[in-house]
Amino acid sequence: MTMLDDRQTAAPWPTAYPQGYAVVDVETTGLARDDRIVSAAVYRLDALGDVEDHWYTLVNPERDPGPVWIHGLTSEALEGAPLFPEVAAQLSERLDGRVLVAHNAAFDWSMLAREYARAAITAPVRQRLCTIALSKELRLPLPNHKLESLAAHFGVVQQRAHHALDDARVLAEAFRPSLHAAARGGVRLPLLECRPLTEWTDSPVAPRVGYQPSRGQGTWRASRKRPACPYPNPGRYESDKPLMQGMRVAFSGDTSVDRELLEDRAVEAGLHVATSVSRLTSLLVTNDPDAATSKTVKAKSFGTPILEESAFTHLLRDVAPARSVAVPPPSPSSE
């Protein structure tokens, strides 16, 4: 397939498709909740995927730049760059009223949502579209889901990989034929809701001595070692009954409260925060129960109850005490 194939769209354009898109790429100091954006680029596209304009900025992260060997931005290059609150208005103008499009959109949206929350500003984004998910919907014969593979499929030439402006350009050029292929095939676009963070808490930035990139680990969230829950699992949550201490709770997708803050509240209430869904999971909290994530798919297959965030936070106000306290096994004798 070439970039010209998308011009062969003969069927009427789907009226349910969005009226505009903002193709976004951000480069960051890392992948954890306390990492920051160091550069951002936006290509604005019209309803048919044609480029209207583009915008790029460096952002001073107010900390070390992280993996310079990936994005090429040193502390010296970022020293005089604007802070995120200083570019937020320009960025918002380009995002407002459009669907955010990104390659691995969950990551780009999460980083943007956190920057907006730190600045005490509401991000003007309501929906996002991941081009990885779209390529799966289109069943594109890609060897993997890297941006370079999507670009090569549509004959788009990368010039500066991991430079936000060029990555956004490449994605914009690859998204247009993807969009037209979806329109020709009557494919429903995989749009997901973006929930701006309503609460945020900063944590101290850990020293980056011996810093290693975690991009290859398949996650943008740093793992947190939590103390073991002292209460036994009482089983699954039952509708119209309170939560009970010891219940195993898993989270999936965007939350309006920062995820780690929400998890902290659950732990403080005596719940067990699980990183995955199993037959022992008491409930899954998600604002998008129809999303085909591994957690929602497993929860439905196991018959695990699913709650929205608002219902869960309401239940957190009055968690029933555990019937007993789990007794840890005795430590091996030193004799």
Short mmCIF file of C-alpha atoms in Angstrom, two decimals:
data_model
loop_
_atom_site.label_atom_id
_atom_site.label_comp_id
_atom_site.label_asym_id
_atom_site.label_seq_id
_atom_site.Cartn_x
_atom_site.Cartn_y
_atom_site.Cartn_z
CA MET A 1 0.00 0.00 0.00
CA THR A 2 1.20 3.53 -0.75
CA MET A 3 0.28 6.97 0.49
CA LEU A 4 -1.86 7.52 -2.64
CA ASP A 5 -4.23 4.63 -1.93
CA ASP A 6 -6.26 6.71 0.51
CA ARG A 7 -7.44 8.98 -2.31
CA GLN A 8 -9.52 6.09 -3.69
CA THR A 9 -12.21 6.55 -1.05
CA ALA A 10 -15.45 6.15 -2.99
CA ALA A 11 -18.01 5.59 -0.24
CA PRO A 12 -19.56 8.60 1.53
CA TRP A 13 -17.49 9.86 4.44
CA PRO A 14 -18.83 8.47 7.76
CA THR A 15 -20.79 11.19 9.53
CA ALA A 16 -19.90 9.65 12.90
CA TYR A 17 -16.19 10.33 12.39
CA PRO A 18 -14.63 13.28 14.27
CA GLN A 19 -14.40 16.70 12.67
CA GLY A 20 -10.76 17.28 13.50
CA TYR A 21 -7.66 15.64 14.92
CA ALA A 22 -4.55 16.70 16.82
CA VAL A 23 -1.66 14.34 16.12
CA VAL A 24 0.61 14.55 19.14
CA ASP A 25 4.05 13.34 20.14
CA VAL A 26 5.86 14.10 23.38
CA GLU A 27 9.39 13.28 24.46
CA THR A 28 9.89 12.80 28.19
CA THR A 29 12.44 12.35 30.95
CA GLY A 30 11.16 8.81 31.47
CA LEU A 31 8.04 6.74 31.90
CA ALA A 32 7.10 7.07 35.59
CA ARG A 33 4.47 9.28 37.22
CA ASP A 34 7.06 11.88 38.29
CA ASP A 35 8.66 12.15 34.84
CA ARG A 36 8.19 15.28 32.77
CA ILE A 37 7.75 16.37 29.17
CA VAL A 38 10.84 17.83 27.48
CA SER A 39 9.34 18.53 24.05
CA ALA A 40 5.92 18.40 22.41
CA ALA A 41 4.61 18.64 18.86
CA VAL A 42 1.11 18.86 17.41
CA TYR A 43 -0.07 18.47 13.81
CA ARG A 44 -3.64 19.70 13.40
CA LEU A 45 -5.66 17.76 10.82
CA ASP A 46 -9.11 18.38 9.42
CA ALA A 47 -11.90 15.80 9.28
CA LEU A 48 -10.35 14.12 6.22
CA GLY A 49 -6.91 13.93 7.76
CA ASP A 50 -5.37 16.79 5.77
CA VAL A 51 -2.74 18.87 7.59
CA GLU A 52 -3.84 22.34 8.67
CA ASP A 53 -0.75 23.42 10.58
CA HIS A 54 1.89 22.21 13.01
CA TRP A 55 3.50 23.41 16.24
CA TYR A 56 6.54 22.42 18.30
CA THR A 57 8.11 23.48 21.56
CA LEU A 58 10.81 22.50 23.98
CA VAL A 59 9.76 22.28 27.63
CA ASN A 60 11.99 22.83 30.63
CA PRO A 61 11.31 19.79 32.87
CA GLU A 62 12.89 21.45 35.92
CA ARG A 63 14.97 18.34 36.45
CA ASP A 64 17.49 16.17 34.60
CA PRO A 65 16.42 15.35 31.04
CA GLY A 66 16.60 11.57 31.47
CA PRO A 67 17.51 9.46 28.41
CA VAL A 68 19.41 12.02 26.33
CA TRP A 69 20.60 9.18 24.10
CA ILE A 70 16.98 8.72 23.00
CA HIS A 71 15.60 12.25 22.57
CA GLY A 72 18.91 14.14 22.24
CA LEU A 73 17.86 17.00 24.55
CA THR A 74 20.53 17.90 27.09
CA SER A 75 20.16 20.03 30.21
CA GLU A 76 21.93 22.84 28.36
CA ALA A 77 19.46 22.68 25.46
CA LEU A 78 16.49 22.81 27.85
CA GLU A 79 17.83 25.41 30.27
CA GLY A 80 16.19 28.39 28.55
CA ALA A 81 13.08 26.53 27.38
CA PRO A 82 9.64 27.59 28.70
CA LEU A 83 8.00 25.73 31.57
CA PHE A 84 4.89 23.71 30.77
CA PRO A 85 2.47 26.28 32.29
CA GLU A 86 3.98 28.84 29.92
CA VAL A 87 3.09 26.82 26.82
CA ALA A 88 -0.13 25.24 28.11
CA ALA A 89 -2.36 27.87 26.51
CA GLN A 90 -0.76 27.42 23.07
CA LEU A 91 -1.00 23.67 23.39
CA SER A 92 -4.62 23.82 24.55
CA GLU A 93 -5.56 25.98 21.55
CA ARG A 94 -4.29 23.21 19.27
CA LEU A 95 -5.95 20.37 21.17
CA ASP A 96 -9.31 21.99 21.86
CA GLY A 97 -12.25 20.32 20.12
CA ARG A 98 -10.13 17.66 18.47
CA VAL A 99 -9.44 13.98 18.98
CA LEU A 100 -5.91 13.43 20.26
CA VAL A 101 -4.09 10.99 17.98
CA ALA A 102 -0.84 9.36 19.06
CA HIS A 103 1.14 6.17 18.65
CA ASN A 104 0.58 4.46 22.01
CA ALA A 105 -1.86 7.22 22.90
CA ALA A 106 -2.29 6.07 26.50
CA PHE A 107 1.29 7.15 27.19
CA ASP A 108 1.16 10.56 25.49
CA TRP A 109 -2.21 11.35 27.06
CA SER A 110 -1.03 10.29 30.53
CA MET A 111 2.04 12.52 30.35
CA LEU A 112 -0.03 15.46 29.12
CA ALA A 113 -2.73 14.90 31.75
CA ARG A 114 -0.14 14.94 34.52
CA GLU A 115 1.53 18.11 33.23
CA TYR A 116 -1.86 19.84 33.04
CA ALA A 117 -2.71 18.65 36.56
CA ARG A 118 0.57 19.99 37.94
CA ALA A 119 -0.25 23.34 36.35
CA ALA A 120 -3.78 23.24 37.86
CA ILE A 121 -5.28 23.46 34.34
CA THR A 122 -7.90 21.22 32.77
CA ALA A 123 -6.75 19.65 29.52
CA PRO A 124 -9.23 20.34 26.68
CA VAL A 125 -9.15 16.75 25.45
CA ARG A 126 -12.16 14.45 25.57
CA GLN A 127 -11.20 11.59 23.28
CA ARG A 128 -8.05 9.92 22.03
CA LEU A 129 -7.25 7.53 19.21
CA CYS A 130 -4.26 5.20 19.30
CA THR A 131 -2.80 4.43 15.89
CA ILE A 132 -1.60 1.07 17.20
CA ALA A 133 -5.21 0.16 17.96
CA LEU A 134 -6.33 1.51 14.58
CA SER A 135 -3.72 -0.54 12.72
CA LYS A 136 -5.04 -3.64 14.51
CA GLU A 137 -8.62 -2.76 13.54
CA LEU A 138 -7.46 -2.41 9.93
CA ARG A 139 -5.48 -5.67 10.15
CA LEU A 140 -2.44 -4.03 8.61
CA PRO A 141 0.29 -6.59 7.84
CA LEU A 142 2.91 -5.01 10.10
CA PRO A 143 5.88 -6.97 11.53
CA ASN A 144 5.39 -5.13 14.83
CA HIS A 145 3.64 -2.06 16.19
CA LYS A 146 6.55 0.36 16.11
CA LEU A 147 6.03 3.76 14.48
CA GLU A 148 8.77 3.01 11.96
CA SER A 149 6.87 -0.08 10.77
CA LEU A 150 3.64 1.87 10.34
CA ALA A 151 5.56 4.58 8.48
CA ALA A 152 7.25 2.07 6.18
CA HIS A 153 3.91 0.45 5.36
CA PHE A 154 2.59 3.75 4.01
CA GLY A 155 5.87 4.84 2.43
CA VAL A 156 6.49 7.65 4.93
CA VAL A 157 10.16 8.49 5.44
CA GLN A 158 11.39 9.15 8.97
CA GLN A 159 14.06 11.82 9.21
CA ARG A 160 14.70 12.22 12.97
CA ALA A 161 13.32 9.38 15.07
CA HIS A 162 12.44 10.41 18.66
CA HIS A 163 12.30 14.07 17.69
CA ALA A 164 8.77 15.12 18.65
CA LEU A 165 8.14 17.26 15.55
CA ASP A 166 9.33 14.65 13.07
CA ASP A 167 7.57 11.80 14.88
CA ALA A 168 4.34 13.82 14.81
CA ARG A 169 4.82 14.54 11.10
CA VAL A 170 5.43 10.87 10.32
CA LEU A 171 2.37 9.85 12.31
CA ALA A 172 0.20 12.49 10.65
CA GLU A 173 1.24 11.25 7.19
CA ALA A 174 0.57 7.63 8.17
CA PHE A 175 -2.71 8.44 9.90
CA ARG A 176 -4.35 10.00 6.85
CA PRO A 177 -4.30 6.81 4.72
CA SER A 178 -5.25 4.79 7.82
CA LEU A 179 -8.24 7.06 8.34
CA HIS A 180 -9.31 6.73 4.71
CA ALA A 181 -8.89 2.96 4.81
CA ALA A 182 -11.14 2.88 7.87
CA ALA A 183 -13.74 5.03 6.08
CA ARG A 184 -13.69 2.77 3.02
CA GLY A 185 -14.13 -0.32 5.13
CA GLY A 186 -16.77 1.13 7.43
CA VAL A 187 -14.48 0.57 10.40
CA ARG A 188 -15.52 2.09 13.71
CA LEU A 189 -12.64 4.22 14.97
CA PRO A 190 -11.23 2.94 18.31
CA LEU A 191 -11.93 6.14 20.24
CA LEU A 192 -11.39 6.17 23.99
CA GLU A 193 -12.42 8.75 26.56
CA CYS A 194 -9.75 11.00 28.06
CA ARG A 195 -10.39 11.81 31.71
CA PRO A 196 -8.38 14.84 32.88
CA LEU A 197 -6.87 14.41 36.33
CA THR A 198 -8.87 16.20 39.01
CA GLU A 199 -6.43 15.47 41.84
CA TRP A 200 -2.67 15.29 41.79
CA THR A 201 0.07 14.79 44.34
CA ASP A 202 3.77 15.19 43.58
CA SER A 203 6.32 12.74 44.90
CA PRO A 204 10.04 13.39 45.34
CA VAL A 205 12.14 12.81 42.25
CA ALA A 206 14.52 9.91 42.82
CA PRO A 207 18.19 10.42 41.86
CA ARG A 208 18.95 9.22 38.36
CA VAL A 209 22.36 7.70 39.08
CA GLY A 210 22.79 4.77 36.71
CA TYR A 211 19.44 5.60 35.09
CA GLN A 212 18.31 3.01 32.59
CA PRO A 213 15.43 3.53 30.16
CA SER A 214 12.38 1.38 30.81
CA ARG A 215 10.70 1.98 27.42
CA GLY A 216 11.30 -1.63 26.47
CA GLN A 217 9.47 -2.92 29.52
CA GLY A 218 6.08 -2.28 27.98
CA THR A 219 4.77 0.07 30.65
CA TRP A 220 4.99 3.76 31.45
CA ARG A 221 4.21 3.39 35.15
CA ALA A 222 6.91 2.63 37.65
CA SER A 223 6.06 -0.31 39.87
CA ARG A 224 5.46 0.44 43.54
CA LYS A 225 6.20 -2.10 46.24
CA ARG A 226 3.32 -1.95 48.71
CA PRO A 227 3.11 -3.70 52.07
CA ALA A 228 1.12 -6.92 52.10
CA CYS A 229 -2.56 -6.48 52.89
CA PRO A 230 -3.11 -7.65 56.50
CA TYR A 231 -6.65 -8.88 55.83
CA PRO A 232 -7.80 -12.09 54.14
CA ASN A 233 -9.69 -11.84 50.88
CA PRO A 234 -13.42 -12.03 51.70
CA GLY A 235 -14.31 -12.80 48.07
CA ARG A 236 -16.02 -10.86 45.34
CA TYR A 237 -17.78 -7.56 45.75
CA GLU A 238 -21.56 -7.87 45.78
CA SER A 239 -23.80 -5.15 44.39
CA ASP A 240 -25.57 -2.93 46.93
CA LYS A 241 -23.20 -4.09 49.69
CA PRO A 242 -20.19 -2.21 51.08
CA LEU A 243 -16.62 -2.98 50.19
CA MET A 244 -14.84 -5.08 52.80
CA GLN A 245 -11.24 -4.85 53.94
CA GLY A 246 -9.10 -7.44 52.21
CA MET A 247 -10.92 -7.28 48.88
CA ARG A 248 -8.60 -7.49 45.86
CA VAL A 249 -9.10 -4.44 43.61
CA ALA A 250 -7.61 -3.95 40.15
CA PHE A 251 -7.69 -0.74 38.07
CA SER A 252 -7.78 -0.31 34.30
CA GLY A 253 -7.73 2.75 32.03
CA ASP A 254 -7.91 6.46 32.77
CA THR A 255 -9.07 7.72 36.15
CA SER A 256 -10.03 11.28 37.02
CA VAL A 257 -8.01 11.01 40.23
CA ASP A 258 -4.33 10.29 39.74
CA ARG A 259 -4.04 6.49 39.65
CA GLU A 260 -1.44 6.19 42.40
CA LEU A 261 -3.38 8.54 44.66
CA LEU A 262 -6.49 6.42 44.09
CA GLU A 263 -4.51 3.26 44.84
CA ASP A 264 -3.14 4.83 48.01
CA ARG A 265 -6.66 5.56 49.18
CA ALA A 266 -7.67 1.97 48.52
CA VAL A 267 -4.72 0.64 50.51
CA GLU A 268 -5.42 3.03 53.38
CA ALA A 269 -9.00 1.70 53.46
CA GLY A 270 -7.66 -1.84 53.89
CA LEU A 271 -8.07 -3.10 50.33
CA HIS A 272 -5.55 -5.15 48.39
CA VAL A 273 -4.47 -3.38 45.18
CA ALA A 274 -3.77 -5.99 42.52
CA THR A 275 -1.76 -5.32 39.36
CA SER A 276 -3.64 -7.94 37.34
CA VAL A 277 -7.01 -9.68 37.22
CA SER A 278 -7.41 -13.29 38.32
CA ARG A 279 -10.20 -15.49 39.65
CA LEU A 280 -9.39 -14.11 43.11
CA THR A 281 -10.00 -10.48 42.11
CA SER A 282 -12.92 -8.99 44.04
CA LEU A 283 -13.66 -6.21 41.55
CA LEU A 284 -12.23 -4.24 38.64
CA VAL A 285 -12.46 -0.44 38.59
CA THR A 286 -12.62 1.10 35.11
CA ASN A 287 -14.36 4.01 33.42
CA ASP A 288 -14.39 2.18 30.10
CA PRO A 289 -15.81 -1.32 30.69
CA ASP A 290 -16.21 -1.86 26.94
CA ALA A 291 -12.51 -1.36 26.22
CA ALA A 292 -10.85 -4.59 25.08
CA THR A 293 -7.98 -4.37 27.55
CA SER A 294 -6.52 -7.53 29.02
CA LYS A 295 -7.96 -6.68 32.44
CA THR A 296 -11.53 -6.05 31.24
CA VAL A 297 -11.46 -9.14 29.02
CA LYS A 298 -10.29 -11.30 31.92
CA ALA A 299 -12.77 -9.73 34.34
CA LYS A 300 -15.66 -10.53 32.02
CA SER A 301 -14.44 -14.07 31.42
CA PHE A 302 -14.16 -14.67 35.19
CA GLY A 303 -17.41 -12.91 36.00
CA THR A 304 -15.55 -10.37 38.11
CA PRO A 305 -17.71 -7.37 39.11
CA ILE A 306 -16.82 -4.11 37.32
CA LEU A 307 -17.35 -0.67 38.87
CA GLU A 308 -16.84 2.84 37.55
CA GLU A 309 -14.46 5.12 39.40
CA SER A 310 -17.19 7.37 40.81
CA ALA A 311 -19.03 4.41 42.33
CA PHE A 312 -15.81 3.00 43.74
CA THR A 313 -14.72 6.27 45.37
CA HIS A 314 -18.19 6.58 46.90
CA LEU A 315 -17.85 3.08 48.39
CA LEU A 316 -14.38 3.93 49.71
CA ARG A 317 -15.99 6.29 52.20
CA ASP A 318 -17.41 3.37 54.21
CA VAL A 319 -15.43 0.15 53.89
CA ALA A 320 -16.62 -2.65 56.17
CA PRO A 321 -14.04 -4.01 58.61
CA ALA A 322 -12.50 -7.39 57.94
CA ARG A 323 -13.87 -10.36 59.84
CA SER A 324 -10.35 -11.37 60.84
CA VAL A 325 -6.71 -10.42 60.37
CA ALA A 326 -4.46 -12.62 58.31
CA VAL A 327 -1.66 -14.11 60.37
CA PRO A 328 1.64 -14.21 58.49
CA PRO A 329 3.36 -17.59 58.43
CA PRO A 330 6.13 -18.01 61.03
CA SER A 331 9.60 -17.29 59.84
CA PRO A 332 11.89 -20.32 59.46
CA SER A 333 13.69 -21.25 62.64
CA SER A 334 17.31 -20.25 62.78
CA GLU A 335 18.15 -23.36 64.83
#
